[in-house]
CSV table of C-alpha atoms in Angstrom, one decimal:
chain,number,residue,atom,x,y,z
I,1,MET,CA,-25.2,25.4,50.0
I,2,THR,CA,-21.7,26.1,51.4
I,3,HIS,CA,-19.6,23.5,53.2
I,4,MET,CA,-20.2,25.4,56.5
I,5,GLU,CA,-24.0,25.6,56.0
I,6,ARG,CA,-24.0,21.9,55.2
I,7,LYS,CA,-22.0,21.1,58.3
I,8,TRP,CA,-24.3,23.2,60.4
I,9,LEU,CA,-27.3,21.5,58.9
I,10,VAL,CA,-26.1,18.0,59.6
I,11,SER,CA,-25.3,18.7,63.2
I,12,HIS,CA,-28.6,20.6,63.5
I,13,LEU,CA,-30.6,17.7,62.1
I,14,SER,CA,-28.7,15.2,64.3
I,15,SER,CA,-29.3,17.1,67.5
I,16,HIS,CA,-33.1,17.2,66.8
I,17,LEU,CA,-33.7,13.5,65.9
I,18,GLY,CA,-34.1,10.5,68.1
I,19,MET,CA,-32.8,7.0,67.2
I,20,ARG,CA,-33.5,5.8,63.7
I,21,ASN,CA,-34.2,2.1,63.9
I,22,PHE,CA,-34.4,-0.4,61.0
I,23,VAL,CA,-35.8,-3.8,61.6
I,24,ILE,CA,-35.2,-6.3,58.7
I,25,ILE,CA,-36.8,-9.7,58.6
I,26,GLY,CA,-34.7,-12.4,57.1
I,27,ASN,CA,-37.3,-15.1,56.4
I,28,LYS,CA,-34.8,-17.9,55.7
I,29,ALA,CA,-31.7,-16.2,57.0
I,30,THR,CA,-29.3,-18.6,58.7
I,31,THR,CA,-28.7,-18.5,62.4
I,32,THR,CA,-25.4,-20.4,62.2
I,33,PRO,CA,-22.0,-19.3,60.9
I,34,THR,CA,-21.6,-22.2,58.5
I,35,PHE,CA,-22.3,-20.2,55.3
I,36,SER,CA,-19.7,-19.5,52.7
I,37,LEU,CA,-18.3,-16.0,52.0
I,38,GLU,CA,-17.6,-17.2,48.5
I,39,ASP,CA,-21.4,-17.8,47.9
I,40,ILE,CA,-23.3,-15.7,50.4
I,41,PRO,CA,-26.7,-15.7,48.5
I,42,GLY,CA,-26.6,-19.5,47.9
I,43,THR,CA,-25.5,-20.7,51.3
I,44,SER,CA,-26.9,-18.3,54.0
I,45,GLY,CA,-30.6,-18.0,53.3
I,46,ARG,CA,-30.0,-14.7,51.5
I,47,LEU,CA,-27.9,-13.0,54.2
I,48,ASP,CA,-26.5,-11.0,51.3
I,49,ILE,CA,-29.8,-9.0,51.4
I,50,LEU,CA,-29.3,-8.2,55.1
I,51,CYS,CA,-25.7,-7.2,54.5
I,52,ARG,CA,-26.8,-4.6,51.9
I,53,CYS,CA,-29.4,-3.3,54.3
I,54,VAL,CA,-26.7,-2.8,56.9
I,55,THR,CA,-24.6,-0.8,54.5
I,56,ALA,CA,-27.6,1.2,53.4
I,57,ALA,CA,-28.5,2.0,57.0
I,58,PHE,CA,-25.1,3.1,58.2
I,59,VAL,CA,-22.6,4.0,55.6
I,60,LEU,CA,-22.1,7.7,54.6
I,61,SER,CA,-19.5,9.0,52.2
I,62,HIS,CA,-17.2,9.8,55.1
I,63,GLY,CA,-18.3,7.9,58.1
I,64,ILE,CA,-21.0,6.0,59.9
I,65,ARG,CA,-24.5,7.2,60.9
I,66,ARG,CA,-24.2,7.2,64.7
I,67,ASP,CA,-27.9,7.7,65.3
I,68,VAL,CA,-28.9,4.5,63.5
I,69,CYS,CA,-29.6,1.1,65.0
I,70,VAL,CA,-30.3,-2.0,62.9
I,71,TYR,CA,-32.0,-5.2,64.0
I,72,LEU,CA,-31.6,-8.3,61.7
I,73,VAL,CA,-34.3,-10.8,62.6
I,74,LEU,CA,-33.0,-14.2,61.4
I,75,LEU,CA,-35.8,-16.8,61.0
I,76,GLY,CA,-33.9,-19.5,59.0
I,77,GLY,CA,-32.9,-21.6,62.0
I,78,GLU,CA,-34.7,-23.8,64.5
I,79,THR,CA,-34.8,-20.9,67.0
I,80,PRO,CA,-34.9,-17.4,65.7
I,81,LYS,CA,-32.0,-15.1,66.4
I,82,THR,CA,-31.6,-11.4,66.2
I,83,VAL,CA,-28.4,-9.5,65.5
I,84,ARG,CA,-28.3,-5.8,66.6
I,85,LEU,CA,-25.9,-3.2,65.2
I,86,ASP,CA,-25.6,0.0,67.1
I,87,GLY,CA,-24.2,3.0,65.2
I,88,GLU,CA,-22.9,4.6,68.3
I,89,THR,CA,-20.2,2.0,68.9
I,90,LEU,CA,-20.2,0.1,65.6
I,91,ARG,CA,-16.7,-0.5,64.2
I,92,HIS,CA,-15.0,-2.4,61.3
I,93,LEU,CA,-17.9,-1.8,59.0
I,94,ASN,CA,-16.8,-1.4,55.4
I,95,PRO,CA,-19.2,-0.7,52.5
I,96,ASP,CA,-18.5,-4.0,50.7
I,97,GLU,CA,-20.9,-6.9,51.1
I,98,ARG,CA,-18.3,-9.5,52.0
I,99,THR,CA,-16.8,-7.6,55.0
I,100,THR,CA,-20.3,-7.1,56.4
I,101,ALA,CA,-21.1,-10.8,55.9
I,102,ALA,CA,-17.8,-11.7,57.8
I,103,LEU,CA,-19.0,-9.5,60.7
I,104,LEU,CA,-22.3,-11.3,60.8
I,105,LYS,CA,-20.5,-14.7,60.6
I,106,LYS,CA,-18.5,-13.7,63.8
I,107,ALA,CA,-21.8,-12.6,65.5
I,108,LEU,CA,-23.3,-16.0,64.8
I,109,VAL,CA,-20.4,-17.8,66.4
I,110,VAL,CA,-21.2,-16.1,69.8
I,111,PRO,CA,-23.4,-18.4,71.9
I,112,ALA,CA,-26.9,-16.8,71.9
I,113,THR,CA,-29.2,-16.6,74.9
I,114,PRO,CA,-32.3,-14.4,75.4
I,115,ASP,CA,-29.9,-11.6,76.6
I,116,TRP,CA,-27.8,-9.5,74.3
I,117,ALA,CA,-24.3,-10.8,74.0
I,118,LEU,CA,-21.5,-8.7,72.5
I,119,SER,CA,-19.7,-9.8,69.3
I,120,THR,CA,-17.4,-7.2,67.7
I,121,SER,CA,-17.8,-3.6,68.7
I,122,GLY,CA,-21.4,-2.4,68.3
I,123,ILE,CA,-22.7,-5.8,67.2
I,124,PHE,CA,-24.9,-7.9,69.6
I,125,VAL,CA,-26.7,-11.2,69.3
I,126,ARG,CA,-29.5,-12.9,71.2
I,127,THR,CA,-32.2,-15.6,70.6
I,128,GLY,CA,-35.7,-14.4,69.9
I,129,GLY,CA,-37.6,-13.0,66.9
I,130,LEU,CA,-39.6,-10.0,65.8
I,131,ALA,CA,-42.0,-9.8,68.8
I,132,ASN,CA,-39.0,-9.3,71.2
I,133,VAL,CA,-37.6,-6.6,68.9
I,134,LEU,CA,-40.8,-4.7,68.7
I,135,ALA,CA,-41.3,-5.0,72.5
I,136,ASP,CA,-37.8,-3.4,72.9
I,137,LEU,CA,-38.8,-0.6,70.5
I,138,LYS,CA,-42.1,0.2,72.3
I,139,GLY,CA,-42.4,3.9,72.4
I,140,ALA,CA,-40.8,4.4,68.9
I,141,ARG,CA,-43.1,5.5,66.1
I,142,MET,CA,-43.3,2.4,63.9
I,143,LEU,CA,-43.7,2.3,60.1
I,144,CYS,CA,-43.8,-0.9,58.1
I,145,LEU,CA,-42.8,-0.8,54.4
I,146,ARG,CA,-45.3,-2.7,52.4
I,147,GLU,CA,-46.2,-2.5,48.7
I,148,GLU,CA,-49.9,-2.3,49.6
I,149,GLY,CA,-49.3,0.4,52.3
I,150,ALA,CA,-50.5,4.0,52.1
I,151,ASP,CA,-48.4,6.4,50.0
I,152,ILE,CA,-45.5,7.5,52.2
I,153,ARG,CA,-46.4,11.1,51.6
I,154,SER,CA,-49.6,10.5,53.6
I,155,ILE,CA,-47.4,10.7,56.8
I,156,ALA,CA,-46.3,14.2,55.8
I,157,GLY,CA,-46.4,16.5,58.8
I,158,CYS,CA,-46.0,13.5,61.2
I,159,ASP,CA,-43.7,14.2,64.1
I,160,LEU,CA,-40.7,11.9,63.5
I,161,SER,CA,-38.4,13.8,65.8
I,162,GLY,CA,-38.4,11.1,68.4
I,163,ASP,CA,-37.4,7.5,68.1
I,164,VAL,CA,-38.6,5.9,64.8
I,165,ALA,CA,-38.6,2.3,63.7
I,166,PHE,CA,-38.9,1.2,60.1
I,167,ILE,CA,-39.8,-2.5,59.5
I,168,LEU,CA,-38.9,-4.2,56.2
I,169,GLY,CA,-39.0,-7.7,54.8
I,170,ASP,CA,-36.4,-9.4,52.6
I,171,HIS,CA,-37.0,-10.9,49.1
I,172,MET,CA,-39.9,-13.0,50.6
I,173,GLY,CA,-41.6,-10.0,52.1
I,174,ILE,CA,-43.4,-10.2,55.4
I,175,ALA,CA,-45.2,-13.5,56.2
I,176,PRO,CA,-48.7,-13.4,57.8
I,177,LYS,CA,-47.3,-14.4,61.2
I,178,GLU,CA,-44.9,-11.4,61.4
I,179,GLY,CA,-47.5,-9.2,59.8
I,180,THR,CA,-49.8,-9.9,62.7
I,181,VAL,CA,-47.0,-9.1,65.2
I,182,ILE,CA,-46.3,-5.8,63.4
I,183,GLU,CA,-50.0,-4.8,63.3
I,184,GLN,CA,-50.4,-5.6,67.0
I,185,ALA,CA,-47.4,-3.3,67.7
I,186,GLY,CA,-49.3,-0.5,66.1
I,187,ALA,CA,-47.1,0.0,63.0
I,188,VAL,CA,-48.5,2.0,60.1
I,189,ALA,CA,-48.0,0.3,56.7
I,190,VAL,CA,-46.6,2.7,54.1
I,191,SER,CA,-45.5,2.3,50.5
I,192,ILE,CA,-42.4,4.2,49.2
I,193,GLY,CA,-43.3,4.6,45.6
I,194,PRO,CA,-44.9,3.1,42.5
I,195,VAL,CA,-42.1,0.6,41.8
I,196,SER,CA,-41.3,-2.3,44.1
I,197,LEU,CA,-37.8,-2.0,45.4
I,198,HIS,CA,-35.3,-4.0,47.3
I,199,ALA,CA,-35.2,-3.5,51.1
I,200,ASP,CA,-31.7,-1.9,51.0
I,201,HIS,CA,-32.9,0.6,48.4
I,202,CYS,CA,-35.9,1.5,50.6
I,203,ILE,CA,-33.5,2.1,53.5
I,204,VAL,CA,-31.4,4.5,51.4
I,205,LEU,CA,-34.6,6.4,50.5
I,206,ILE,CA,-35.8,6.5,54.1
I,207,ASN,CA,-32.4,7.8,55.3
I,208,TRP,CA,-32.5,10.5,52.7
I,209,MET,CA,-36.1,11.4,53.6
I,210,MET,CA,-35.2,11.7,57.2
I,211,ASP,CA,-32.0,13.7,56.4
I,212,THR,CA,-33.9,16.2,54.3
I,213,ASN,CA,-36.9,16.6,56.4
I,214,PHE,CA,-38.9,15.2,53.5
I,215,PHE,CA,-41.9,14.6,55.7
I,216,LEU,CA,-41.9,18.2,56.9
I,217,GLY,CA,-41.7,19.6,53.4
I,218,TYR,CA,-38.4,19.1,51.7
I,219,GLY,CA,-40.2,18.2,48.5
I,220,GLN,CA,-42.4,21.2,48.8
I,221,GLY,CA,-39.6,23.7,48.0
I,222,ARG,CA,-38.7,24.7,51.5
I,223,SER,CA,-35.0,24.8,51.9
I,224,PRO,CA,-33.7,22.7,54.8
I,225,SER,CA,-31.3,25.4,55.8
I,226,SER,CA,-34.2,27.9,56.3
I,227,ASP,CA,-35.9,25.8,58.9
D,1,MET,CA,-52.8,2.4,45.3
D,2,THR,CA,-54.1,-0.9,44.1
D,3,HIS,CA,-51.8,-3.4,42.3
D,4,MET,CA,-53.5,-2.6,38.9
D,5,GLU,CA,-53.0,1.1,39.4
D,6,ARG,CA,-49.4,0.5,40.3
D,7,LYS,CA,-49.0,-1.6,37.2
D,8,TRP,CA,-50.6,1.0,35.0
D,9,LEU,CA,-48.5,3.7,36.5
D,10,VAL,CA,-45.2,1.8,35.9
D,11,SER,CA,-46.0,1.1,32.3
D,12,HIS,CA,-47.3,4.7,31.8
D,13,LEU,CA,-44.1,6.1,33.3
D,14,SER,CA,-41.9,3.9,31.2
D,15,SER,CA,-43.7,4.7,28.0
D,16,HIS,CA,-43.1,8.4,28.6
D,17,LEU,CA,-39.5,8.4,29.5
D,18,GLY,CA,-36.4,8.3,27.4
D,19,MET,CA,-33.2,6.4,28.3
D,20,ARG,CA,-31.9,6.9,31.8
D,21,ASN,CA,-28.1,6.9,31.7
D,22,PHE,CA,-25.7,6.7,34.6
D,23,VAL,CA,-22.0,7.4,34.0
D,24,ILE,CA,-19.8,6.4,36.9
D,25,ILE,CA,-16.1,7.4,37.1
D,26,GLY,CA,-13.8,4.8,38.6
D,27,ASN,CA,-10.7,6.9,39.3
D,28,LYS,CA,-8.4,4.0,40.1
D,29,ALA,CA,-10.7,1.2,38.8
D,30,THR,CA,-8.7,-1.6,37.1
D,31,THR,CA,-8.9,-2.2,33.4
D,32,THR,CA,-7.6,-5.8,33.7
D,33,PRO,CA,-9.4,-8.9,34.9
D,34,THR,CA,-6.6,-9.9,37.4
D,35,PHE,CA,-8.4,-8.7,40.5
D,36,SER,CA,-9.6,-11.2,43.2
D,37,LEU,CA,-13.3,-11.9,43.8
D,38,GLU,CA,-12.2,-12.7,47.4
D,39,ASP,CA,-11.0,-9.2,48.0
D,40,ILE,CA,-12.7,-6.9,45.4
D,41,PRO,CA,-12.1,-3.6,47.3
D,42,GLY,CA,-8.4,-4.3,47.9
D,43,THR,CA,-7.4,-5.7,44.5
D,44,SER,CA,-9.5,-3.9,41.8
D,45,GLY,CA,-9.1,-0.1,42.5
D,46,ARG,CA,-12.5,-0.2,44.2
D,47,LEU,CA,-14.5,-1.9,41.5
D,48,ASP,CA,-16.8,-2.9,44.4
D,49,ILE,CA,-18.1,0.7,44.3
D,50,LEU,CA,-19.0,0.4,40.6
D,51,CYS,CA,-20.6,-3.0,41.2
D,52,ARG,CA,-22.9,-1.5,43.8
D,53,CYS,CA,-23.7,1.3,41.3
D,54,VAL,CA,-24.7,-1.3,38.7
D,55,THR,CA,-27.1,-3.0,41.2
D,56,ALA,CA,-28.6,0.4,42.3
D,57,ALA,CA,-29.1,1.4,38.6
D,58,PHE,CA,-30.8,-1.8,37.4
D,59,VAL,CA,-32.2,-4.0,40.1
D,60,LEU,CA,-35.9,-3.9,41.0
D,61,SER,CA,-37.7,-6.2,43.4
D,62,HIS,CA,-38.9,-8.4,40.5
D,63,GLY,CA,-36.8,-7.6,37.5
D,64,ILE,CA,-34.3,-5.3,35.7
D,65,ARG,CA,-34.9,-1.7,34.7
D,66,ARG,CA,-34.9,-2.0,30.9
D,67,ASP,CA,-34.7,1.8,30.3
D,68,VAL,CA,-31.4,2.2,32.1
D,69,CYS,CA,-27.9,2.2,30.6
D,70,VAL,CA,-24.8,2.3,32.7
D,71,TYR,CA,-21.3,3.4,31.7
D,72,LEU,CA,-18.4,2.5,34.0
D,73,VAL,CA,-15.4,4.7,33.1
D,74,LEU,CA,-12.3,2.8,34.3
D,75,LEU,CA,-9.3,5.1,34.8
D,76,GLY,CA,-7.0,2.8,36.8
D,77,GLY,CA,-5.0,1.4,33.8
D,78,GLU,CA,-2.5,2.8,31.3
D,79,THR,CA,-5.3,3.3,28.8
D,80,PRO,CA,-8.8,4.1,30.0
D,81,LYS,CA,-11.6,1.6,29.3
D,82,THR,CA,-15.3,1.9,29.5
D,83,VAL,CA,-17.8,-0.9,30.2
D,84,ARG,CA,-21.4,-0.3,29.1
D,85,LEU,CA,-24.4,-2.2,30.5
D,86,ASP,CA,-27.6,-2.0,28.5
D,87,GLY,CA,-30.8,-2.7,30.5
D,88,GLU,CA,-32.6,-3.8,27.3
D,89,THR,CA,-30.5,-6.9,26.7
D,90,LEU,CA,-28.7,-7.2,30.1
D,91,ARG,CA,-28.7,-10.8,31.5
D,92,HIS,CA,-27.2,-12.7,34.4
D,93,LEU,CA,-27.3,-9.7,36.8
D,94,ASN,CA,-27.9,-10.7,40.4
D,95,PRO,CA,-28.2,-8.3,43.2
D,96,ASP,CA,-25.1,-9.5,45.1
D,97,GLU,CA,-21.8,-7.7,44.6
D,98,ARG,CA,-19.7,-10.7,43.8
D,99,THR,CA,-21.8,-11.8,40.8
D,100,THR,CA,-21.6,-8.3,39.3
D,101,ALA,CA,-17.8,-8.3,39.8
D,102,ALA,CA,-17.6,-11.6,38.0
D,103,LEU,CA,-19.5,-10.1,35.1
D,104,LEU,CA,-17.1,-7.2,35.0
D,105,LYS,CA,-14.1,-9.6,35.2
D,106,LYS,CA,-15.5,-11.3,32.1
D,107,ALA,CA,-15.9,-8.0,30.3
D,108,LEU,CA,-12.3,-7.1,31.0
D,109,VAL,CA,-11.0,-10.3,29.4
D,110,VAL,CA,-12.5,-9.2,26.1
D,111,PRO,CA,-9.9,-7.5,23.9
D,112,ALA,CA,-10.8,-3.8,23.9
D,113,THR,CA,-10.6,-1.5,20.9
D,114,PRO,CA,-12.1,1.9,20.3
D,115,ASP,CA,-15.3,0.1,19.1
D,116,TRP,CA,-17.7,-1.6,21.5
D,117,ALA,CA,-17.1,-5.3,21.8
D,118,LEU,CA,-19.7,-7.6,23.3
D,119,SER,CA,-19.0,-9.5,26.5
D,120,THR,CA,-21.9,-11.3,28.0
D,121,SER,CA,-25.5,-10.3,27.0
D,122,GLY,CA,-26.0,-6.6,27.4
D,123,ILE,CA,-22.4,-5.9,28.5
D,124,PHE,CA,-19.9,-4.1,26.2
D,125,VAL,CA,-16.4,-2.9,26.5
D,126,ARG,CA,-14.1,-0.5,24.6
D,127,THR,CA,-11.0,1.7,25.1
D,128,GLY,CA,-11.6,5.4,25.8
D,129,GLY,CA,-12.6,7.5,28.8
D,130,LEU,CA,-15.2,10.0,29.8
D,131,ALA,CA,-14.9,12.4,26.8
D,132,ASN,CA,-15.9,9.5,24.5
D,133,VAL,CA,-18.9,8.6,26.7
D,134,LEU,CA,-20.2,12.1,26.9
D,135,ALA,CA,-19.8,12.5,23.1
D,136,ASP,CA,-22.0,9.4,22.7
D,137,LEU,CA,-24.6,10.9,25.1
D,138,LYS,CA,-24.7,14.2,23.2
D,139,GLY,CA,-28.4,15.3,23.1
D,140,ALA,CA,-29.2,13.8,26.6
D,141,ARG,CA,-29.9,16.2,29.4
D,142,MET,CA,-26.7,16.0,31.6
D,143,LEU,CA,-26.6,16.3,35.3
D,144,CYS,CA,-23.5,15.8,37.4
D,145,LEU,CA,-23.8,14.9,41.1
D,146,ARG,CA,-21.5,17.1,43.1
D,147,GLU,CA,-21.5,18.1,46.8
D,148,GLU,CA,-21.0,21.7,45.9
D,149,GLY,CA,-23.7,21.6,43.1
D,150,ALA,CA,-27.1,23.4,43.3
D,151,ASP,CA,-29.8,21.8,45.4
D,152,ILE,CA,-31.4,19.1,43.2
D,153,ARG,CA,-34.8,20.7,43.8
D,154,SER,CA,-33.7,23.6,41.7
D,155,ILE,CA,-34.2,21.6,38.6
D,156,ALA,CA,-37.9,21.1,39.5
D,157,GLY,CA,-40.1,21.6,36.5
D,158,CYS,CA,-37.2,20.6,34.1
D,159,ASP,CA,-38.3,18.4,31.2
D,160,LEU,CA,-36.6,15.1,31.9
D,161,SER,CA,-38.9,13.1,29.6
D,162,GLY,CA,-36.2,12.6,27.0
D,163,ASP,CA,-32.8,11.0,27.4
D,164,VAL,CA,-31.1,11.9,30.7
D,165,ALA,CA,-27.5,11.3,31.8
D,166,PHE,CA,-26.4,11.4,35.4
D,167,ILE,CA,-22.6,11.6,36.0
D,168,LEU,CA,-21.1,10.5,39.3
D,169,GLY,CA,-17.7,10.0,40.8
D,170,ASP,CA,-16.5,7.1,43.0
D,171,HIS,CA,-15.0,7.5,46.5
D,172,MET,CA,-12.4,9.9,45.1
D,173,GLY,CA,-15.0,12.1,43.6
D,174,ILE,CA,-14.4,13.9,40.2
D,175,ALA,CA,-10.9,15.0,39.4
D,176,PRO,CA,-10.3,18.4,37.8
D,177,LYS,CA,-9.5,16.8,34.4
D,178,GLU,CA,-12.9,15.0,34.2
D,179,GLY,CA,-14.6,18.0,35.8
D,180,THR,CA,-13.5,20.1,32.8
D,181,VAL,CA,-14.8,17.5,30.3
D,182,ILE,CA,-18.1,17.4,32.2
D,183,GLU,CA,-18.5,21.2,32.2
D,184,GLN,CA,-17.6,21.4,28.5
D,185,ALA,CA,-20.3,18.9,27.8
D,186,GLY,CA,-22.8,21.2,29.3
D,187,ALA,CA,-23.7,19.2,32.4
D,188,VAL,CA,-25.4,21.0,35.3
D,189,ALA,CA,-23.9,20.3,38.8
D,190,VAL,CA,-26.5,19.3,41.3
D,191,SER,CA,-26.4,18.2,45.0
D,192,ILE,CA,-28.8,15.5,46.2
D,193,GLY,CA,-29.0,16.5,49.9
D,194,PRO,CA,-27.3,17.8,53.0
D,195,VAL,CA,-25.3,14.6,53.7
D,196,SER,CA,-22.6,13.3,51.5
D,197,LEU,CA,-23.6,9.9,50.1
D,198,HIS,CA,-22.0,7.0,48.3
D,199,ALA,CA,-22.5,7.0,44.5
D,200,ASP,CA,-24.8,3.9,44.6
D,201,HIS,CA,-27.0,5.5,47.1
D,202,CYS,CA,-27.3,8.6,45.0
D,203,ILE,CA,-28.4,6.3,42.1
D,204,VAL,CA,-31.1,4.7,44.2
D,205,LEU,CA,-32.4,8.2,45.0
D,206,ILE,CA,-32.3,9.4,41.4
D,207,ASN,CA,-34.1,6.3,40.2
D,208,TRP,CA,-36.8,6.9,42.8
D,209,MET,CA,-37.0,10.6,41.9
D,210,MET,CA,-37.5,9.7,38.2
D,211,ASP,CA,-40.0,6.9,39.0
D,212,THR,CA,-42.1,9.2,41.2
D,213,ASN,CA,-42.0,12.3,39.0
D,214,PHE,CA,-40.3,14.0,41.9
D,215,PHE,CA,-39.0,16.8,39.7
D,216,LEU,CA,-42.6,17.4,38.5
D,217,GLY,CA,-44.0,17.6,42.0
D,218,TYR,CA,-44.2,14.2,43.7
D,219,GLY,CA,-43.0,15.9,46.9
D,220,GLN,CA,-45.6,18.6,46.5
D,221,GLY,CA,-48.5,16.3,47.3
D,222,ARG,CA,-49.5,15.6,43.8
D,223,SER,CA,-50.4,12.0,43.4
D,224,PRO,CA,-48.4,10.3,40.5
D,225,SER,CA,-51.6,8.4,39.6
D,226,SER,CA,-53.4,11.7,39.0
D,227,ASP,CA,-50.9,12.9,36.4
């Protein structure tokens, strides 16, 4: 593929896709900014996992995915909080883990109410957990990544051209309480492959599958540029 | 797929695959341990990129990929150095970036000669650059990830059951000098998709492609468990 064909394809794909949402559940993730950037895994309820998910969701070789929105559901405090990152206006995101953690730290300083409050550009925070997020995403096609879900190829041919939401758990997976909320929201449980992967690696794969029209036949030998 | 089927499949795949090697070129990556863990991107010649490649290559949800070997080619010093990480004996690897950087820091303290010297378990260091690594990997099927390479689907049907080596550049790509070495080693240039991705994200995709027998038809609707 030439550079021009590639450029055309990317703009062509973008113009035909809705918003790509990723919802990641941080089962023990802190809701306060008191964690240490010198030991993120040990002091933040594994916010490091969520940082890597943010990078996987947004970062391209030369830019940010503008059609992506990430919801980090932080369940490690007394009251759940959610941090939202909007690709359209997101700034200051670097690919390294520590910078992302510093951005989240700033967001957790902002006083949270049930309404979204702006932290740095493109980053918002509010109180509330998964049910609120899925209510916001009503209308999006929802897929939940679960080891015991149906093979992801089984959704081949599905129309994913509108808004889509992918729901993932952290190292502790998805607890029964959140599982029920997800099921009630109508999400379909899918499994991404035979080996159990970290959430951020699943996000990399999903982005690639969406980029390459995998569900519409990338893997079947059809060239994306001939669509 | 049931848990037992999954387990069987993983062991089945592993027993039929050779070594999966990843060679990552750090164009400006430091060869000394003097960088700061508080600012890895700014002080190490972007060793943070190589750290994320290591995680992408090895880390599974519940364990380490034992059939993977990573070569980090560090070209940011007066004399090139290479750090090798062997999945078979690798220990102390956590998924967070800082821990990996700390392991590399330790490896760079070890006095390097043209022979491999052991640092911590499964991590080795020596002087020498890309040509030495590719000489070591002679006999492996070599694929080089390049934006201008052939669509990766074009290698569908290739026999990748023996040793395979995937060669990737960091944020600066692959310089002409290394490009020539790669070409002379007989590597085939392939492109992984329409959007230019970070090296670690490419590694996640390659691992998944190898896990799912993608090149033998995963995307074509064949169930891996029916192979």
